[in-house]
PDB file of C-alpha atoms in Angstrom:
ATOM      1  CA  MET V 254      -2.556 -15.616 -11.663  1.00 94.00           C
ATOM      2  CA  LYS V 255      -0.948 -12.213 -11.042  1.00 97.00           C
ATOM      3  CA  VAL V 256      -1.986 -10.091  -8.065  1.00 98.00           C
ATOM      4  CA  GLY V 257      -0.888  -6.550  -7.288  1.00 98.00           C
ATOM      5  CA  ILE V 258      -1.026  -4.532  -4.093  1.00 98.00           C
ATOM      6  CA  VAL V 259      -1.085  -0.769  -4.572  1.00 98.00           C
ATOM      7  CA  CYS V 260       0.020   1.023  -1.403  1.00 96.00           C
ATOM      8  CA  GLY V 261      -1.862   4.264  -0.832  1.00 92.00           C
ATOM      9  CA  TYR V 262      -0.203   7.512   0.225  1.00 82.00           C
ATOM     10  CA  GLY V 263      -2.664  10.133   1.346  1.00 71.00           C
ATOM     11  CA  SER V 264      -6.254  10.890   0.560  1.00 65.00           C
ATOM     12  CA  HIS V 265      -5.684  14.297  -1.015  1.00 66.00           C
ATOM     13  CA  LEU V 266      -5.907  14.556  -4.756  1.00 67.00           C
ATOM     14  CA  ASP V 267      -2.789  15.905  -6.418  1.00 74.00           C
ATOM     15  CA  ASN V 268      -0.987  15.392  -9.709  1.00 80.00           C
ATOM     16  CA  GLN V 269       1.572  13.068  -8.104  1.00 87.00           C
ATOM     17  CA  LEU V 270      -1.135  10.699  -6.866  1.00 89.00           C
ATOM     18  CA  LYS V 271      -2.856  10.695 -10.255  1.00 91.00           C
ATOM     19  CA  ARG V 272       0.471   9.973 -11.998  1.00 92.00           C
ATOM     20  CA  TYR V 273       1.202   7.185  -9.499  1.00 93.00           C
ATOM     21  CA  VAL V 274      -2.167   5.476 -10.059  1.00 94.00           C
ATOM     22  CA  ASN V 275      -1.981   5.701 -13.829  1.00 93.00           C
ATOM     23  CA  SER V 276       1.628   4.459 -13.853  1.00 95.00           C
ATOM     24  CA  VAL V 277       0.465   1.453 -11.822  1.00 96.00           C
ATOM     25  CA  MET V 278      -2.393   0.829 -14.269  1.00 96.00           C
ATOM     26  CA  GLU V 279      -0.093   1.104 -17.270  1.00 96.00           C
ATOM     27  CA  TYR V 280       2.336  -1.381 -15.697  1.00 97.00           C
ATOM     28  CA  ALA V 281      -0.481  -3.738 -14.689  1.00 97.00           C
ATOM     29  CA  LEU V 282      -1.972  -3.800 -18.184  1.00 96.00           C
ATOM     30  CA  LYS V 283       1.414  -4.288 -19.841  1.00 97.00           C
ATOM     31  CA  ASN V 284       2.267  -7.161 -17.460  1.00 97.00           C
ATOM     32  CA  GLU V 285      -1.218  -8.737 -17.513  1.00 96.00           C
ATOM     33  CA  ILE V 286      -1.911  -8.453 -13.792  1.00 97.00           C
ATOM     34  CA  ASN V 287      -5.309  -9.997 -13.033  1.00 96.00           C
ATOM     35  CA  TYR V 288      -6.143  -8.321  -9.700  1.00 97.00           C
ATOM     36  CA  LEU V 289      -5.117  -5.007  -8.180  1.00 97.00           C
ATOM     37  CA  ILE V 290      -5.768  -4.424  -4.504  1.00 98.00           C
ATOM     38  CA  PHE V 291      -5.835  -0.682  -3.846  1.00 97.00           C
ATOM     39  CA  SER V 292      -4.935  -0.402  -0.172  1.00 97.00           C
ATOM     40  CA  GLY V 293      -5.463   2.591   2.070  1.00 95.00           C
ATOM     41  CA  GLY V 294      -7.954   3.705   4.652  1.00 94.00           C
ATOM     42  CA  TYR V 295      -9.349   6.960   5.986  1.00 92.00           C
ATOM     43  CA  THR V 296      -6.059   8.588   6.909  1.00 86.00           C
ATOM     44  CA  PHE V 297      -7.358  12.076   7.640  1.00 82.00           C
ATOM     45  CA  LYS V 298      -9.696  13.129  10.423  1.00 81.00           C
ATOM     46  CA  ASP V 299     -13.256  13.544   9.092  1.00 80.00           C
ATOM     47  CA  SER V 300     -12.220  12.094   5.720  1.00 82.00           C
ATOM     48  CA  THR V 301     -15.132  10.951   3.570  1.00 88.00           C
ATOM     49  CA  THR V 302     -12.942   9.097   1.069  1.00 91.00           C
ATOM     50  CA  SER V 303     -10.439   6.346   1.710  1.00 94.00           C
ATOM     51  CA  GLU V 304      -7.055   6.291   0.002  1.00 94.00           C
ATOM     52  CA  ALA V 305      -8.154   3.153  -1.858  1.00 95.00           C
ATOM     53  CA  MET V 306     -11.374   4.756  -3.124  1.00 95.00           C
ATOM     54  CA  LEU V 307      -9.560   7.916  -4.210  1.00 93.00           C
ATOM     55  CA  MET V 308      -6.922   5.924  -6.076  1.00 94.00           C
ATOM     56  CA  SER V 309      -9.530   3.842  -7.894  1.00 94.00           C
ATOM     57  CA  SER V 310     -11.379   7.016  -8.928  1.00 92.00           C
ATOM     58  CA  LEU V 311      -8.202   8.397 -10.548  1.00 91.00           C
ATOM     59  CA  ILE V 312      -7.886   5.661 -13.152  1.00 91.00           C
ATOM     60  CA  ASP V 313      -7.918   7.428 -16.529  1.00 85.00           C
ATOM     61  CA  GLN V 314      -8.968   4.422 -18.568  1.00 82.00           C
ATOM     62  CA  PRO V 315     -10.876   1.793 -16.576  1.00 78.00           C
ATOM     63  CA  THR V 316     -10.512  -1.692 -17.995  1.00 85.00           C
ATOM     64  CA  GLN V 317     -12.252  -5.003 -17.549  1.00 88.00           C
ATOM     65  CA  ALA V 318      -8.918  -6.784 -17.946  1.00 91.00           C
ATOM     66  CA  ILE V 319      -8.023  -6.019 -14.319  1.00 95.00           C
ATOM     67  CA  ASN V 320     -10.213  -6.760 -11.329  1.00 96.00           C
ATOM     68  CA  ILE V 321     -10.007  -3.903  -8.816  1.00 96.00           C
ATOM     69  CA  VAL V 322     -10.431  -4.686  -5.111  1.00 97.00           C
ATOM     70  CA  LEU V 323     -10.531  -1.961  -2.451  1.00 97.00           C
ATOM     71  CA  GLU V 324      -8.934  -2.442   0.973  1.00 98.00           C
ATOM     72  CA  GLU V 325     -10.072   0.543   3.049  1.00 96.00           C
ATOM     73  CA  ARG V 326      -8.824  -0.170   6.597  1.00 95.00           C
ATOM     74  CA  ALA V 327      -5.051   0.332   6.318  1.00 95.00           C
ATOM     75  CA  LEU V 328      -3.508   3.333   8.050  1.00 92.00           C
ATOM     76  CA  THR V 329       0.166   2.368   7.670  1.00 93.00           C
ATOM     77  CA  THR V 330       2.353   0.665   5.095  1.00 95.00           C
ATOM     78  CA  LEU V 331       2.445  -2.400   7.341  1.00 96.00           C
ATOM     79  CA  HIS V 332      -1.338  -2.549   7.327  1.00 95.00           C
ATOM     80  CA  ASN V 333      -1.486  -2.018   3.545  1.00 97.00           C
ATOM     81  CA  LEU V 334       0.345  -5.318   3.223  1.00 97.00           C
ATOM     82  CA  LEU V 335      -1.291  -7.203   6.103  1.00 97.00           C
ATOM     83  CA  TYR V 336      -4.850  -6.371   5.050  1.00 97.00           C
ATOM     84  CA  ALA V 337      -4.088  -7.046   1.386  1.00 97.00           C
ATOM     85  CA  GLN V 338      -2.719 -10.423   2.483  1.00 96.00           C
ATOM     86  CA  GLU V 339      -6.087 -11.128   4.152  1.00 96.00           C
ATOM     87  CA  ILE V 340      -7.861 -10.348   0.870  1.00 97.00           C
ATOM     88  CA  ILE V 341      -5.528 -12.676  -1.033  1.00 96.00           C
ATOM     89  CA  GLU V 342      -6.238 -15.431   1.493  1.00 94.00           C
ATOM     90  CA  PHE V 343      -9.981 -14.755   1.265  1.00 95.00           C
ATOM     91  CA  PHE V 344      -9.916 -15.208  -2.522  1.00 93.00           C
ATOM     92  CA  LYS V 345      -7.879 -18.386  -2.017  1.00 92.00           C
ATOM     93  CA  PHE V 346      -5.380 -17.672  -4.770  1.00 83.00           C
ATOM     94  CA  ASN V 347      -3.389 -20.907  -4.610  1.00 78.00           C
ATOM     95  CA  GLN V 348      -0.616 -20.074  -7.001  1.00 87.00           C
ATOM     96  CA  TYR V 349      -0.020 -16.443  -7.758  1.00 93.00           C
ATOM     97  CA  GLU V 350       2.737 -14.039  -8.577  1.00 96.00           C
ATOM     98  CA  LEU V 351       2.693 -10.963  -6.336  1.00 97.00           C
ATOM     99  CA  TYR V 352       3.453  -7.398  -7.387  1.00 98.00           C
ATOM    100  CA  ILE V 353       3.667  -4.630  -4.801  1.00 98.00           C
ATOM    101  CA  PHE V 354       3.554  -1.021  -5.946  1.00 98.00           C
ATOM    102  CA  CYS V 355       4.957   1.749  -3.767  1.00 96.00           C
ATOM    103  CA  ASP V 356       6.636   5.123  -3.976  1.00 92.00           C
ATOM    104  CA  GLN V 357      10.387   5.589  -3.888  1.00 92.00           C
ATOM    105  CA  VAL V 358      10.332   7.096  -0.393  1.00 92.00           C
ATOM    106  CA  ARG V 359       8.944   3.911   1.165  1.00 94.00           C
ATOM    107  CA  PHE V 360      10.723   1.402  -1.081  1.00 96.00           C
ATOM    108  CA  VAL V 361      13.155   0.072   1.551  1.00 96.00           C
ATOM    109  CA  LYS V 362      10.367  -0.256   4.135  1.00 96.00           C
ATOM    110  CA  VAL V 363       8.064  -2.048   1.679  1.00 97.00           C
ATOM    111  CA  TYR V 364      10.912  -4.349   0.651  1.00 97.00           C
ATOM    112  CA  ILE V 365      11.640  -5.343   4.268  1.00 97.00           C
ATOM    113  CA  LEU V 366       7.970  -5.715   5.206  1.00 97.00           C
ATOM    114  CA  SER V 367       7.256  -7.793   2.089  1.00 97.00           C
ATOM    115  CA  LYS V 368      10.064 -10.197   3.054  1.00 96.00           C
ATOM    116  CA  LEU V 369       8.598 -10.565   6.557  1.00 96.00           C
ATOM    117  CA  ILE V 370       4.937 -10.871   5.525  1.00 96.00           C
ATOM    118  CA  PHE V 371       5.151 -12.706   2.199  1.00 95.00           C
ATOM    119  CA  ASN V 372       8.270 -14.710   3.019  1.00 90.00           C
ATOM    120  CA  GLU V 373       7.307 -17.749   0.936  1.00 88.00           C
ATOM    121  CA  THR V 374       5.939 -15.817  -2.038  1.00 92.00           C
ATOM    122  CA  LYS V 375       7.880 -14.422  -4.960  1.00 92.00           C
ATOM    123  CA  VAL V 376       7.387 -10.663  -4.743  1.00 96.00           C
ATOM    124  CA  ASN V 377       7.998  -8.192  -7.554  1.00 97.00           C
ATOM    125  CA  LEU V 378       8.444  -4.764  -5.994  1.00 97.00           C
ATOM    126  CA  ILE V 379       7.806  -1.816  -8.300  1.00 97.00           C
ATOM    127  CA  LYS V 380       8.593   1.699  -7.170  1.00 96.00           C
ATOM    128  CA  PHE V 381       7.581   5.003  -8.696  1.00 93.00           C
ATOM    129  CA  ARG V 382       9.186   8.371  -8.240  1.00 88.00           C
ATOM    130  CA  ARG V 383       7.371  10.884  -6.092  1.00 82.00           C
ATOM    131  CA  GLN V 384       8.504  14.296  -4.922  1.00 81.00           C
ATOM    132  CA  GLU V 385       8.734  14.306  -1.123  1.00 83.00           C
ATOM    133  CA  ALA V 386      10.363  16.540   1.458  1.00 85.00           C
ATOM    134  CA  LEU V 387      13.609  15.396   3.058  1.00 90.00           C
ATOM    135  CA  LEU V 388      11.718  14.866   6.324  1.00 89.00           C
ATOM    136  CA  ALA V 389       9.615  12.132   4.666  1.00 86.00           C
ATOM    137  CA  TYR V 390      12.827  10.210   3.912  1.00 89.00           C
ATOM    138  CA  ILE V 391      14.208  10.739   7.417  1.00 92.00           C
ATOM    139  CA  MET V 392      10.953   9.542   9.023  1.00 89.00           C
ATOM    140  CA  GLN V 393      11.275   6.217   7.206  1.00 92.00           C
ATOM    141  CA  ILE V 394      14.174   5.209   9.455  1.00 92.00           C
ATOM    142  CA  PRO V 395      12.168   4.804  12.684  1.00 91.00           C
ATOM    143  CA  SER V 396       9.127   3.732  10.687  1.00 91.00           C
ATOM    144  CA  ILE V 397      11.023   0.773   9.203  1.00 93.00           C
ATOM    145  CA  PHE V 398      12.014  -0.321  12.704  1.00 92.00           C
ATOM    146  CA  TYR V 399       8.547   0.003  14.295  1.00 92.00           C
ATOM    147  CA  GLN V 400       6.595  -1.423  11.390  1.00 93.00           C
ATOM    148  CA  GLY V 401       9.108  -4.257  11.059  1.00 93.00           C
ATOM    149  CA  LEU V 402       8.436  -5.124  14.695  1.00 92.00           C
ATOM    150  CA  GLY V 403       4.719  -4.972  13.927  1.00 91.00           C
ATOM    151  CA  ALA V 404       5.175  -7.448  11.079  1.00 93.00           C
ATOM    152  CA  VAL V 405       6.564 -10.088  13.431  1.00 93.00           C
ATOM    153  CA  SER V 406       4.695  -9.265  16.648  1.00 92.00           C
ATOM    154  CA  PRO V 407       0.884  -9.037  16.800  1.00 88.00           C
ATOM    155  CA  SER V 408       1.044  -6.935  19.990  1.00 89.00           C
ATOM    156  CA  TRP V 409       3.320  -4.371  18.282  1.00 85.00           C
ATOM    157  CA  GLU V 410       1.087  -4.387  15.231  1.00 88.00           C
ATOM    158  CA  LYS V 411      -1.927  -3.472  17.378  1.00 87.00           C
ATOM    159  CA  LYS V 412       0.042  -0.754  19.204  1.00 85.00           C
ATOM    160  CA  LEU V 413       1.071   0.773  15.881  1.00 85.00           C
ATOM    161  CA  LEU V 414      -2.512   0.833  14.649  1.00 84.00           C
ATOM    162  CA  ILE V 415      -3.776   2.477  17.841  1.00 85.00           C
ATOM    163  CA  ALA V 416      -0.948   5.041  17.761  1.00 84.00           C
ATOM    164  CA  LYS V 417      -1.684   5.894  14.119  1.00 86.00           C
ATOM    165  CA  GLN V 418      -5.407   6.314  14.858  1.00 83.00           C
ATOM    166  CA  LYS V 419      -4.599   8.681  17.732  1.00 83.00           C
ATOM    167  CA  TRP V 420      -2.182  10.644  15.529  1.00 81.00           C
ATOM    168  CA  ILE V 421      -4.805  11.037  12.800  1.00 78.00           C
ATOM    169  CA  ASN V 422      -7.388  12.243  15.310  1.00 80.00           C
ATOM    170  CA  LYS V 423      -4.971  14.734  16.834  1.00 75.00           C
ATOM    171  CA  TYR V 424      -3.040  16.119  13.855  1.00 69.00           C
ATOM    172  CA  ARG V 425      -4.905  15.466  10.669  1.00 62.00           C
TER     173      ARG V 425
END
């Protein structure tokens, strides 16, 4: 059994997001991944579409070879992985190979978080190029620290989620 987690990055349609989703699908078909969990919640104030729903709608050629599961609660990279882990546990996949898809900007963070969260599972981490401003790269430094703390401490994880919800309500 092969399971993939597709980390969402924004709920605004653009060519980069479409390319990302279709690159994931191409990889998943080529590598015979059975399940893809599109992970991402409502990350903009008054958003009517989750990141997961938007990503699934961008698939150019839907296929029955891959089961698509939507995880629509995650607001951070940490929560993409934690909530996808809950889905994997719910389906009771006993033996599976895990693939995590992310963009290049968040690769180091996803790598560290995957080691903390899926520490006993073999993880294949696949990154895709995405044009981002320099600030997006710089912001990963504190984000790695805080989300890493959230991965090992339930109280930090809850604080991160509350802080992200407040940020979305205030700025997005």
